[in-house]
């Protein structure tokens, strides 16, 4: 099923699928985020400030849900893989259990100039949920976050 589809299982927007929006999507994201917080409470963690075992097993999904629920816009690609929207992209990092968050956009969009500030918004949304988000600068001064569960 395509990222962001409204029928079938919920798929969080990782920034590598089609553009997602609308009231139905907002409701689905809200329900997914509430479910994530309920899982945390059931698993007996200290409140909702520590990622649950489910999140640790599927960190890309968990981080994408948290970012989308915080109202941060995901990037998007069309059917040919061409990036058509500026926003976050969440993917697996080199270290198991951690994810990489980038700020990407179409060529010429200026996304690279907004990356540092936009990634700080992402980090600010993730930290209260028990994620450690460290900012890095890679080749050609490309900004990104390495995100992993606290503790």
Short mmCIF file of C-alpha atoms in Angstrom, two decimals:
data_model
loop_
_atom_site.label_atom_id
_atom_site.label_comp_id
_atom_site.label_asym_id
_atom_site.label_seq_id
_atom_site.Cartn_x
_atom_site.Cartn_y
_atom_site.Cartn_z
CA UNK A 1 0.00 0.00 0.00
CA UNK A 2 1.30 3.48 -0.82
CA UNK A 3 2.55 5.74 1.94
CA UNK A 4 -0.29 7.80 3.34
CA UNK A 5 -3.13 5.75 1.87
CA UNK A 6 -6.40 6.12 3.73
CA UNK A 7 -7.66 2.54 3.43
CA UNK A 8 -5.89 -0.45 4.91
CA UNK A 9 -3.20 -0.24 7.55
CA UNK A 10 -1.88 3.17 8.51
CA UNK A 11 1.45 4.06 6.91
CA UNK A 12 3.38 6.99 8.39
CA UNK A 13 4.79 9.55 6.00
CA UNK A 14 8.54 8.96 5.87
CA UNK A 15 9.15 11.48 3.09
CA UNK A 16 9.77 8.81 0.47
CA UNK A 17 6.17 8.35 -0.70
CA UNK A 18 3.45 10.45 -2.33
CA UNK A 19 2.28 13.71 -0.80
CA UNK A 20 -0.26 13.24 2.01
CA UNK A 21 -2.74 15.74 3.40
CA UNK A 22 -6.34 16.40 4.27
CA UNK A 23 -8.68 16.02 7.21
CA UNK A 24 -8.82 12.22 6.88
CA UNK A 25 -5.04 12.07 7.04
CA UNK A 26 -4.92 14.36 10.08
CA UNK A 27 -7.42 12.14 11.89
CA UNK A 28 -5.44 8.99 10.99
CA UNK A 29 -2.18 10.54 12.20
CA UNK A 30 -3.83 11.64 15.44
CA UNK A 31 -5.21 8.13 16.02
CA UNK A 32 -1.80 6.55 15.27
CA UNK A 33 -0.04 8.91 17.67
CA UNK A 34 -2.63 8.30 20.40
CA UNK A 35 -2.13 4.56 19.86
CA UNK A 36 1.62 5.00 20.20
CA UNK A 37 1.16 6.81 23.53
CA UNK A 38 -1.27 4.10 24.73
CA UNK A 39 1.29 1.41 23.91
CA UNK A 40 3.81 3.33 26.04
CA UNK A 41 1.42 3.44 29.00
CA UNK A 42 0.51 -0.26 28.70
CA UNK A 43 4.15 -1.31 28.49
CA UNK A 44 4.68 0.27 31.91
CA UNK A 45 7.30 2.80 31.02
CA UNK A 46 7.66 5.95 33.10
CA UNK A 47 4.76 7.92 31.65
CA UNK A 48 4.94 8.64 27.95
CA UNK A 49 8.50 9.97 27.90
CA UNK A 50 10.30 6.74 26.98
CA UNK A 51 9.94 4.90 23.66
CA UNK A 52 8.17 1.56 24.07
CA UNK A 53 9.70 -1.71 22.83
CA UNK A 54 7.52 -1.47 19.69
CA UNK A 55 9.09 1.89 18.85
CA UNK A 56 12.59 0.54 19.45
CA UNK A 57 11.88 -2.30 17.01
CA UNK A 58 10.42 0.04 14.37
CA UNK A 59 12.14 3.38 14.95
CA UNK A 60 11.60 4.71 11.42
CA UNK A 61 7.82 4.27 11.76
CA UNK A 62 7.76 5.66 15.32
CA UNK A 63 9.80 8.76 14.49
CA UNK A 64 7.77 9.43 11.33
CA UNK A 65 4.51 9.21 13.32
CA UNK A 66 5.87 11.60 15.96
CA UNK A 67 7.05 14.15 13.39
CA UNK A 68 3.84 14.06 11.39
CA UNK A 69 1.74 14.31 14.58
CA UNK A 70 3.78 17.38 15.57
CA UNK A 71 2.60 19.05 12.36
CA UNK A 72 5.97 18.97 10.63
CA UNK A 73 5.60 18.47 6.91
CA UNK A 74 7.07 15.39 5.23
CA UNK A 75 8.87 15.53 1.93
CA UNK A 76 7.32 13.53 -0.92
CA UNK A 77 8.24 11.88 -4.20
CA UNK A 78 6.13 11.11 -7.24
CA UNK A 79 5.73 7.74 -8.93
CA UNK A 80 9.00 8.24 -10.82
CA UNK A 81 10.89 8.96 -7.60
CA UNK A 82 11.24 12.67 -8.26
CA UNK A 83 11.09 14.73 -5.07
CA UNK A 84 8.16 17.14 -5.29
CA UNK A 85 7.71 18.52 -1.77
CA UNK A 86 10.00 19.96 0.86
CA UNK A 87 10.02 18.41 4.31
CA UNK A 88 11.51 15.72 6.52
CA UNK A 89 12.69 12.34 5.29
CA UNK A 90 13.11 9.55 7.85
CA UNK A 91 15.17 6.47 7.02
CA UNK A 92 17.31 3.86 8.67
CA UNK A 93 20.71 5.00 9.91
CA UNK A 94 23.91 2.99 9.88
CA UNK A 95 23.62 2.13 13.58
CA UNK A 96 20.91 -0.44 14.32
CA UNK A 97 17.99 1.04 16.24
CA UNK A 98 18.66 4.59 15.11
CA UNK A 99 17.24 6.66 12.28
CA UNK A 100 18.45 9.48 10.10
CA UNK A 101 16.23 12.52 9.61
CA UNK A 102 17.01 14.81 6.68
CA UNK A 103 15.33 17.93 5.31
CA UNK A 104 14.87 17.51 1.55
CA UNK A 105 13.06 19.21 -1.28
CA UNK A 106 12.88 19.40 -5.07
CA UNK A 107 15.94 20.67 -6.92
CA UNK A 108 16.12 24.45 -6.64
CA UNK A 109 13.70 24.59 -3.69
CA UNK A 110 16.28 25.95 -1.25
CA UNK A 111 15.61 23.11 1.19
CA UNK A 112 19.30 22.92 2.05
CA UNK A 113 19.20 26.51 3.29
CA UNK A 114 16.28 25.78 5.63
CA UNK A 115 17.64 22.40 6.75
CA UNK A 116 19.37 23.42 9.97
CA UNK A 117 16.42 25.37 11.38
CA UNK A 118 13.87 22.82 10.15
CA UNK A 119 15.80 19.89 11.63
CA UNK A 120 15.93 21.72 14.95
CA UNK A 121 12.11 21.83 14.85
CA UNK A 122 12.18 18.06 14.32
CA UNK A 123 14.57 17.55 17.24
CA UNK A 124 12.40 19.77 19.46
CA UNK A 125 9.35 17.61 18.64
CA UNK A 126 11.19 14.32 19.31
CA UNK A 127 13.09 15.07 22.54
CA UNK A 128 10.05 15.25 24.89
CA UNK A 129 9.04 11.83 23.56
CA UNK A 130 12.29 10.24 24.73
CA UNK A 131 14.29 10.39 21.51
CA UNK A 132 17.87 11.66 21.45
CA UNK A 133 18.35 13.77 18.32
CA UNK A 134 21.91 14.79 17.51
CA UNK A 135 22.64 17.21 14.67
CA UNK A 136 25.41 16.42 12.19
CA UNK A 137 26.82 17.90 9.04
CA UNK A 138 27.91 15.48 6.36
CA UNK A 139 29.56 15.84 2.96
CA UNK A 140 28.94 19.15 1.22
CA UNK A 141 27.66 20.60 4.52
CA UNK A 142 24.49 18.47 4.34
CA UNK A 143 22.67 18.77 7.70
CA UNK A 144 20.88 15.77 9.22
CA UNK A 145 19.84 14.29 12.57
CA UNK A 146 20.78 10.92 14.02
CA UNK A 147 17.87 9.88 16.25
CA UNK A 148 17.79 7.01 18.75
CA UNK A 149 15.78 6.12 21.86
CA UNK A 150 17.05 7.63 25.10
CA UNK A 151 18.61 5.29 27.63
#
